[in-house]
């Protein structure tokens, strides 16, 4: 079974530039999460999707961040414009339903560096 | 809301040494508890979990027991290997519906030959 796929793995941009990250969850997983992990910290949730609906985006900085999951499978997270403080690892995770809904499977992440 | 406090690192051990990484939690009710591991350059992987009080999760020689009396979920391994070098995160569900995971800050373990 393929795991969560993310691309790109690394991205270096200058501040004020836009950037986008892509995620393909595990097949059949309806729930998709985007987390941000700052250096030396644990991941923090940005947004959660149930199928194509964003059911929890309370921690997403909506002035510059946006996300979409148009067909309930792949998802894209965008930052426009990027700031120096956005440098972090952006992790995508997915989970199935039923009793194991808390068990989240993570992708390798995209390491963003904003110069 | 639910939260975890995790022992700060880094922790450096010699191969075959005993490992303990402390984790305590604050929660409403008795949520599932998790340990995730992050190897260099990789995403987080679920290491083990416990779903109710007194449960013991185990995997790859690691163990953790869900202790409601002390609100703890300490990670242990009897004999660490160089390949165990990684960052370890304690986590529990939080937020509306408990779908979100709240993580500790992570403990970096380095095992030297």
PDB file of C-alpha atoms in Angstrom:
ATOM      1  CA  UNK A   1       0.000   0.000   0.000  1.00  0.00           C
ATOM      2  CA  UNK A   2       1.452   3.347  -1.017  1.00  0.00           C
ATOM      3  CA  UNK A   3       1.878   5.894   1.720  1.00  0.00           C
ATOM      4  CA  UNK A   4       1.076   9.591   1.722  1.00  0.00           C
ATOM      5  CA  UNK A   5       2.891  11.293  -1.128  1.00  0.00           C
ATOM      6  CA  UNK A   6       4.019  14.898  -1.002  1.00  0.00           C
ATOM      7  CA  UNK A   7       5.838  17.123  -3.443  1.00  0.00           C
ATOM      8  CA  UNK A   8       8.107  18.887  -3.681  1.00  0.00           C
ATOM      9  CA  UNK A   9      10.331  17.630  -0.874  1.00  0.00           C
ATOM     10  CA  UNK A  10      12.250  20.888  -0.693  1.00  0.00           C
ATOM     11  CA  UNK A  11      11.466  24.404  -1.805  1.00  0.00           C
ATOM     12  CA  UNK A  12      13.525  27.567  -1.520  1.00  0.00           C
ATOM     13  CA  UNK A  13      11.902  30.869  -2.426  1.00  0.00           C
ATOM     14  CA  UNK A  14      12.354  34.543  -1.760  1.00  0.00           C
ATOM     15  CA  UNK A  15       9.929  36.363   0.468  1.00  0.00           C
ATOM     16  CA  UNK A  16       6.800  37.712  -1.177  1.00  0.00           C
ATOM     17  CA  UNK A  17       6.837  34.887  -3.726  1.00  0.00           C
ATOM     18  CA  UNK A  18       3.978  32.362  -3.933  1.00  0.00           C
ATOM     19  CA  UNK A  19       4.471  28.663  -3.235  1.00  0.00           C
ATOM     20  CA  UNK A  20       2.298  25.569  -3.415  1.00  0.00           C
ATOM     21  CA  UNK A  21       2.551  22.119  -1.897  1.00  0.00           C
ATOM     22  CA  UNK A  22       0.809  19.018  -3.150  1.00  0.00           C
ATOM     23  CA  UNK A  23      -0.392  15.956  -1.250  1.00  0.00           C
ATOM     24  CA  UNK A  24      -1.846  12.613  -2.326  1.00  0.00           C
ATOM     25  CA  UNK A  25      -3.271  10.716   0.664  1.00  0.00           C
ATOM     26  CA  UNK A  26      -3.493   6.980   1.172  1.00  0.00           C
ATOM     27  CA  UNK A  27      -6.134   5.481  -1.078  1.00  0.00           C
ATOM     28  CA  UNK A  28      -9.511   5.351   0.633  1.00  0.00           C
ATOM     29  CA  UNK A  29      -8.637   7.809   3.378  1.00  0.00           C
ATOM     30  CA  UNK A  30     -11.363  10.440   3.534  1.00  0.00           C
ATOM     31  CA  UNK A  31      -9.702  12.644   6.127  1.00  0.00           C
ATOM     32  CA  UNK A  32      -6.730  14.771   5.134  1.00  0.00           C
ATOM     33  CA  UNK A  33      -4.695  17.073   7.335  1.00  0.00           C
ATOM     34  CA  UNK A  34      -2.111  19.758   6.728  1.00  0.00           C
ATOM     35  CA  UNK A  35       0.310  20.435   9.580  1.00  0.00           C
ATOM     36  CA  UNK A  36       3.164  22.889   9.947  1.00  0.00           C
ATOM     37  CA  UNK A  37       6.258  21.856  11.884  1.00  0.00           C
ATOM     38  CA  UNK A  38       8.614  24.601  12.974  1.00  0.00           C
ATOM     39  CA  UNK A  39      12.195  23.719  13.769  1.00  0.00           C
ATOM     40  CA  UNK A  40      12.481  21.914  17.082  1.00  0.00           C
ATOM     41  CA  UNK A  41       8.716  21.745  17.575  1.00  0.00           C
ATOM     42  CA  UNK A  42       5.934  19.259  17.113  1.00  0.00           C
ATOM     43  CA  UNK A  43       3.549  19.581  14.182  1.00  0.00           C
ATOM     44  CA  UNK A  44       0.605  21.967  14.501  1.00  0.00           C
ATOM     45  CA  UNK A  45      -2.612  21.529  12.570  1.00  0.00           C
ATOM     46  CA  UNK A  46      -3.412  24.046   9.843  1.00  0.00           C
ATOM     47  CA  UNK A  47      -6.500  22.507   8.259  1.00  0.00           C
ATOM     48  CA  UNK A  48      -8.493  19.284   8.178  1.00  0.00           C
ATOM     49  CA  UNK A  49     -10.620  17.985   5.318  1.00  0.00           C
ATOM     50  CA  UNK A  50     -13.392  15.422   5.347  1.00  0.00           C
ATOM     51  CA  UNK A  51     -13.627  14.449   1.703  1.00  0.00           C
ATOM     52  CA  UNK A  52     -13.669  17.774  -0.151  1.00  0.00           C
ATOM     53  CA  UNK A  53     -14.967  19.842   2.761  1.00  0.00           C
ATOM     54  CA  UNK A  54     -12.653  21.861   5.006  1.00  0.00           C
ATOM     55  CA  UNK A  55     -14.202  21.070   8.386  1.00  0.00           C
ATOM     56  CA  UNK A  56     -11.550  22.707  10.571  1.00  0.00           C
ATOM     57  CA  UNK A  57      -9.515  25.622   9.243  1.00  0.00           C
ATOM     58  CA  UNK A  58      -9.491  27.656  12.427  1.00  0.00           C
ATOM     59  CA  UNK A  59      -5.691  27.638  12.619  1.00  0.00           C
ATOM     60  CA  UNK A  60      -5.042  28.470   8.980  1.00  0.00           C
ATOM     61  CA  UNK A  61      -3.749  32.060   8.510  1.00  0.00           C
ATOM     62  CA  UNK A  62      -6.304  32.953   5.899  1.00  0.00           C
ATOM     63  CA  UNK A  63      -4.743  36.229   4.856  1.00  0.00           C
ATOM     64  CA  UNK A  64      -1.983  34.398   3.001  1.00  0.00           C
ATOM     65  CA  UNK A  65      -2.702  30.669   3.199  1.00  0.00           C
ATOM     66  CA  UNK A  66      -5.260  28.760   1.178  1.00  0.00           C
ATOM     67  CA  UNK A  67      -5.981  25.114   0.589  1.00  0.00           C
ATOM     68  CA  UNK A  68      -8.180  23.015  -1.608  1.00  0.00           C
ATOM     69  CA  UNK A  69      -9.199  19.400  -2.081  1.00  0.00           C
ATOM     70  CA  UNK A  70     -11.418  19.631  -5.090  1.00  0.00           C
ATOM     71  CA  UNK A  71     -12.295  15.970  -5.735  1.00  0.00           C
ATOM     72  CA  UNK A  72     -11.842  14.733  -2.197  1.00  0.00           C
ATOM     73  CA  UNK A  73      -8.511  13.080  -2.958  1.00  0.00           C
ATOM     74  CA  UNK A  74      -5.438  15.208  -3.694  1.00  0.00           C
ATOM     75  CA  UNK A  75      -4.917  18.463  -1.887  1.00  0.00           C
ATOM     76  CA  UNK A  76      -2.920  21.620  -2.458  1.00  0.00           C
ATOM     77  CA  UNK A  77      -1.752  24.103   0.165  1.00  0.00           C
ATOM     78  CA  UNK A  78      -0.724  27.539  -1.061  1.00  0.00           C
ATOM     79  CA  UNK A  79       1.030  30.492   0.510  1.00  0.00           C
ATOM     80  CA  UNK A  80       0.865  33.871  -1.182  1.00  0.00           C
ATOM     81  CA  UNK A  81       2.890  35.886  -0.465  1.00  0.00           C
ATOM     82  CA  UNK A  82       5.415  33.954   1.602  1.00  0.00           C
ATOM     83  CA  UNK A  83       7.094  35.564   4.609  1.00  0.00           C
ATOM     84  CA  UNK A  84      10.344  34.727   6.349  1.00  0.00           C
ATOM     85  CA  UNK A  85       8.417  33.215   9.259  1.00  0.00           C
ATOM     86  CA  UNK A  86       6.781  30.656   6.968  1.00  0.00           C
ATOM     87  CA  UNK A  87      10.004  28.668   6.801  1.00  0.00           C
ATOM     88  CA  UNK A  88       9.038  25.262   8.188  1.00  0.00           C
ATOM     89  CA  UNK A  89       8.225  21.700   7.196  1.00  0.00           C
ATOM     90  CA  UNK A  90       4.691  21.290   5.868  1.00  0.00           C
ATOM     91  CA  UNK A  91       3.311  17.845   6.568  1.00  0.00           C
ATOM     92  CA  UNK A  92       0.311  16.177   5.038  1.00  0.00           C
ATOM     93  CA  UNK A  93      -1.428  13.315   6.827  1.00  0.00           C
ATOM     94  CA  UNK A  94      -4.461  11.156   6.171  1.00  0.00           C
ATOM     95  CA  UNK A  95      -6.654   8.820   8.147  1.00  0.00           C
ATOM     96  CA  UNK A  96      -9.465   6.391   7.528  1.00  0.00           C
ATOM     97  CA  UNK A  97     -12.794   6.245   9.288  1.00  0.00           C
ATOM     98  CA  UNK A  98     -14.201   3.953  11.896  1.00  0.00           C
ATOM     99  CA  UNK A  99     -12.434   3.157  15.112  1.00  0.00           C
ATOM    100  CA  UNK A 100      -9.030   4.075  13.798  1.00  0.00           C
ATOM    101  CA  UNK A 101      -9.918   7.614  12.850  1.00  0.00           C
ATOM    102  CA  UNK A 102      -7.262   8.984  15.186  1.00  0.00           C
ATOM    103  CA  UNK A 103      -4.468   6.999  13.564  1.00  0.00           C
ATOM    104  CA  UNK A 104      -2.907   9.420  11.146  1.00  0.00           C
ATOM    105  CA  UNK A 105      -0.380   8.507   8.482  1.00  0.00           C
ATOM    106  CA  UNK A 106       2.112  11.206   7.544  1.00  0.00           C
ATOM    107  CA  UNK A 107       3.910  12.022   4.351  1.00  0.00           C
ATOM    108  CA  UNK A 108       7.616  12.948   4.273  1.00  0.00           C
ATOM    109  CA  UNK A 109       6.842  16.655   4.279  1.00  0.00           C
ATOM    110  CA  UNK A 110       7.934  19.646   2.229  1.00  0.00           C
ATOM    111  CA  UNK A 111      10.734  21.692   3.744  1.00  0.00           C
ATOM    112  CA  UNK A 112      10.175  25.337   2.843  1.00  0.00           C
ATOM    113  CA  UNK A 113      12.928  27.920   3.162  1.00  0.00           C
ATOM    114  CA  UNK A 114      11.981  31.551   2.643  1.00  0.00           C
ATOM    115  CA  UNK A 115      14.930  33.876   2.012  1.00  0.00           C
TER     116      UNK A 115
ATOM    117  CA  UNK B   1      -7.875  21.720  25.764  1.00  0.00           C
ATOM    118  CA  UNK B   2      -5.872  18.528  25.698  1.00  0.00           C
ATOM    119  CA  UNK B   3      -2.116  18.896  25.867  1.00  0.00           C
ATOM    120  CA  UNK B   4       1.085  16.922  26.394  1.00  0.00           C
ATOM    121  CA  UNK B   5       4.323  17.804  28.105  1.00  0.00           C
ATOM    122  CA  UNK B   6       7.310  15.899  26.914  1.00  0.00           C
ATOM    123  CA  UNK B   7      10.795  15.520  28.306  1.00  0.00           C
ATOM    124  CA  UNK B   8      13.142  17.845  26.512  1.00  0.00           C
ATOM    125  CA  UNK B   9      16.238  16.557  24.818  1.00  0.00           C
ATOM    126  CA  UNK B  10      18.523  15.960  23.333  1.00  0.00           C
ATOM    127  CA  UNK B  11      19.195  12.555  24.813  1.00  0.00           C
ATOM    128  CA  UNK B  12      22.443  10.770  23.992  1.00  0.00           C
ATOM    129  CA  UNK B  13      22.859   7.122  24.921  1.00  0.00           C
ATOM    130  CA  UNK B  14      25.326   4.387  24.230  1.00  0.00           C
ATOM    131  CA  UNK B  15      24.168   1.365  22.287  1.00  0.00           C
ATOM    132  CA  UNK B  16      22.325  -1.196  24.466  1.00  0.00           C
ATOM    133  CA  UNK B  17      21.508   1.395  27.129  1.00  0.00           C
ATOM    134  CA  UNK B  18      18.024   1.700  28.647  1.00  0.00           C
ATOM    135  CA  UNK B  19      15.812   4.465  27.325  1.00  0.00           C
ATOM    136  CA  UNK B  20      13.046   6.399  29.019  1.00  0.00           C
ATOM    137  CA  UNK B  21      11.357   9.436  27.499  1.00  0.00           C
ATOM    138  CA  UNK B  22       8.801  11.014  29.795  1.00  0.00           C
ATOM    139  CA  UNK B  23       5.411  12.214  28.637  1.00  0.00           C
ATOM    140  CA  UNK B  24       2.576  13.543  30.761  1.00  0.00           C
ATOM    141  CA  UNK B  25      -0.790  14.670  29.508  1.00  0.00           C
ATOM    142  CA  UNK B  26      -3.713  16.888  30.416  1.00  0.00           C
ATOM    143  CA  UNK B  27      -7.017  15.798  28.978  1.00  0.00           C
ATOM    144  CA  UNK B  28     -10.743  15.663  29.351  1.00  0.00           C
ATOM    145  CA  UNK B  29     -11.690  12.049  29.753  1.00  0.00           C
ATOM    146  CA  UNK B  30      -9.376   9.262  28.643  1.00  0.00           C
ATOM    147  CA  UNK B  31      -8.267   9.817  25.080  1.00  0.00           C
ATOM    148  CA  UNK B  32      -6.037   7.508  23.085  1.00  0.00           C
ATOM    149  CA  UNK B  33      -2.341   8.251  23.471  1.00  0.00           C
ATOM    150  CA  UNK B  34       0.327   7.937  20.799  1.00  0.00           C
ATOM    151  CA  UNK B  35       4.064   7.915  20.284  1.00  0.00           C
ATOM    152  CA  UNK B  36       5.294   8.963  16.853  1.00  0.00           C
ATOM    153  CA  UNK B  37       8.870   8.722  15.589  1.00  0.00           C
ATOM    154  CA  UNK B  38      10.548  10.897  12.980  1.00  0.00           C
ATOM    155  CA  UNK B  39      13.736   9.570  11.419  1.00  0.00           C
ATOM    156  CA  UNK B  40      16.090  12.087   9.782  1.00  0.00           C
ATOM    157  CA  UNK B  41      14.613  13.478   6.582  1.00  0.00           C
ATOM    158  CA  UNK B  42      11.369  11.548   6.925  1.00  0.00           C
ATOM    159  CA  UNK B  43       7.807  12.182   8.020  1.00  0.00           C
ATOM    160  CA  UNK B  44       6.300  11.021  11.271  1.00  0.00           C
ATOM    161  CA  UNK B  45       5.500   7.347  11.734  1.00  0.00           C
ATOM    162  CA  UNK B  46       3.205   5.921  14.342  1.00  0.00           C
ATOM    163  CA  UNK B  47       5.375   3.940  16.747  1.00  0.00           C
ATOM    164  CA  UNK B  48       2.770   2.723  19.216  1.00  0.00           C
ATOM    165  CA  UNK B  49      -0.513   3.658  20.813  1.00  0.00           C
ATOM    166  CA  UNK B  50      -2.775   2.885  23.758  1.00  0.00           C
ATOM    167  CA  UNK B  51      -6.506   3.400  23.661  1.00  0.00           C
ATOM    168  CA  UNK B  52      -7.487   3.096  27.317  1.00  0.00           C
ATOM    169  CA  UNK B  53      -6.108   3.257  30.828  1.00  0.00           C
ATOM    170  CA  UNK B  54      -3.632   0.508  31.772  1.00  0.00           C
ATOM    171  CA  UNK B  55      -3.158  -0.445  28.117  1.00  0.00           C
ATOM    172  CA  UNK B  56       0.410  -1.087  27.059  1.00  0.00           C
ATOM    173  CA  UNK B  57       1.397  -0.192  23.536  1.00  0.00           C
ATOM    174  CA  UNK B  58       4.459  -1.894  22.079  1.00  0.00           C
ATOM    175  CA  UNK B  59       6.362  -2.003  18.822  1.00  0.00           C
ATOM    176  CA  UNK B  60       9.979  -2.597  17.737  1.00  0.00           C
ATOM    177  CA  UNK B  61      11.039  -3.187  21.343  1.00  0.00           C
ATOM    178  CA  UNK B  62       9.512   0.077  22.549  1.00  0.00           C
ATOM    179  CA  UNK B  63       6.782   0.097  25.180  1.00  0.00           C
ATOM    180  CA  UNK B  64       4.544   2.670  26.834  1.00  0.00           C
ATOM    181  CA  UNK B  65       1.836   2.162  29.447  1.00  0.00           C
ATOM    182  CA  UNK B  66      -1.205   4.416  29.743  1.00  0.00           C
ATOM    183  CA  UNK B  67      -1.303   5.395  33.418  1.00  0.00           C
ATOM    184  CA  UNK B  68      -4.291   7.513  34.389  1.00  0.00           C
ATOM    185  CA  UNK B  69      -3.183   7.803  38.035  1.00  0.00           C
ATOM    186  CA  UNK B  70      -0.098   9.741  37.039  1.00  0.00           C
ATOM    187  CA  UNK B  71      -1.458  10.988  33.672  1.00  0.00           C
ATOM    188  CA  UNK B  72       1.638   9.626  32.008  1.00  0.00           C
ATOM    189  CA  UNK B  73       2.624   7.654  28.920  1.00  0.00           C
ATOM    190  CA  UNK B  74       6.382   7.233  29.203  1.00  0.00           C
ATOM    191  CA  UNK B  75       8.262   5.599  26.343  1.00  0.00           C
ATOM    192  CA  UNK B  76      10.782   2.884  27.234  1.00  0.00           C
ATOM    193  CA  UNK B  77      13.160   0.534  25.509  1.00  0.00           C
ATOM    194  CA  UNK B  78      15.431  -1.911  27.217  1.00  0.00           C
ATOM    195  CA  UNK B  79      18.334  -1.829  24.783  1.00  0.00           C
ATOM    196  CA  UNK B  80      18.624   0.938  22.208  1.00  0.00           C
ATOM    197  CA  UNK B  81      20.373   0.605  18.874  1.00  0.00           C
ATOM    198  CA  UNK B  82      22.049   3.158  16.647  1.00  0.00           C
ATOM    199  CA  UNK B  83      19.105   2.800  14.268  1.00  0.00           C
ATOM    200  CA  UNK B  84      16.795   4.157  16.990  1.00  0.00           C
ATOM    201  CA  UNK B  85      18.340   7.597  16.604  1.00  0.00           C
ATOM    202  CA  UNK B  86      15.397   9.842  15.761  1.00  0.00           C
ATOM    203  CA  UNK B  87      13.005  12.400  17.217  1.00  0.00           C
ATOM    204  CA  UNK B  88      10.165  10.990  19.314  1.00  0.00           C
ATOM    205  CA  UNK B  89       6.827  12.764  19.765  1.00  0.00           C
ATOM    206  CA  UNK B  90       4.111  12.093  22.291  1.00  0.00           C
ATOM    207  CA  UNK B  91       0.618  12.979  21.036  1.00  0.00           C
ATOM    208  CA  UNK B  92      -3.072  12.847  21.861  1.00  0.00           C
ATOM    209  CA  UNK B  93      -6.310  13.806  20.122  1.00  0.00           C
ATOM    210  CA  UNK B  94      -7.700  17.267  20.744  1.00  0.00           C
ATOM    211  CA  UNK B  95     -10.060  19.809  19.279  1.00  0.00           C
ATOM    212  CA  UNK B  96     -13.672  19.406  18.261  1.00  0.00           C
ATOM    213  CA  UNK B  97     -14.449  15.754  17.693  1.00  0.00           C
ATOM    214  CA  UNK B  98     -10.886  14.837  18.731  1.00  0.00           C
ATOM    215  CA  UNK B  99      -9.743  14.610  15.122  1.00  0.00           C
ATOM    216  CA  UNK B 100      -6.737  16.849  15.616  1.00  0.00           C
ATOM    217  CA  UNK B 101      -3.521  15.507  17.114  1.00  0.00           C
ATOM    218  CA  UNK B 102      -1.660  17.694  19.588  1.00  0.00           C
ATOM    219  CA  UNK B 103       2.028  16.864  19.779  1.00  0.00           C
ATOM    220  CA  UNK B 104       4.712  17.442  22.336  1.00  0.00           C
ATOM    221  CA  UNK B 105       7.814  19.330  21.290  1.00  0.00           C
ATOM    222  CA  UNK B 106       9.722  16.163  20.537  1.00  0.00           C
ATOM    223  CA  UNK B 107      12.752  14.512  22.096  1.00  0.00           C
ATOM    224  CA  UNK B 108      15.791  13.940  19.950  1.00  0.00           C
ATOM    225  CA  UNK B 109      17.561  10.678  20.693  1.00  0.00           C
ATOM    226  CA  UNK B 110      21.085   9.984  19.521  1.00  0.00           C
ATOM    227  CA  UNK B 111      22.517   6.517  20.069  1.00  0.00           C
ATOM    228  CA  UNK B 112      26.268   6.160  19.753  1.00  0.00           C
ATOM    229  CA  UNK B 113      28.114   2.885  19.109  1.00  0.00           C
TER     230      UNK B 113
END
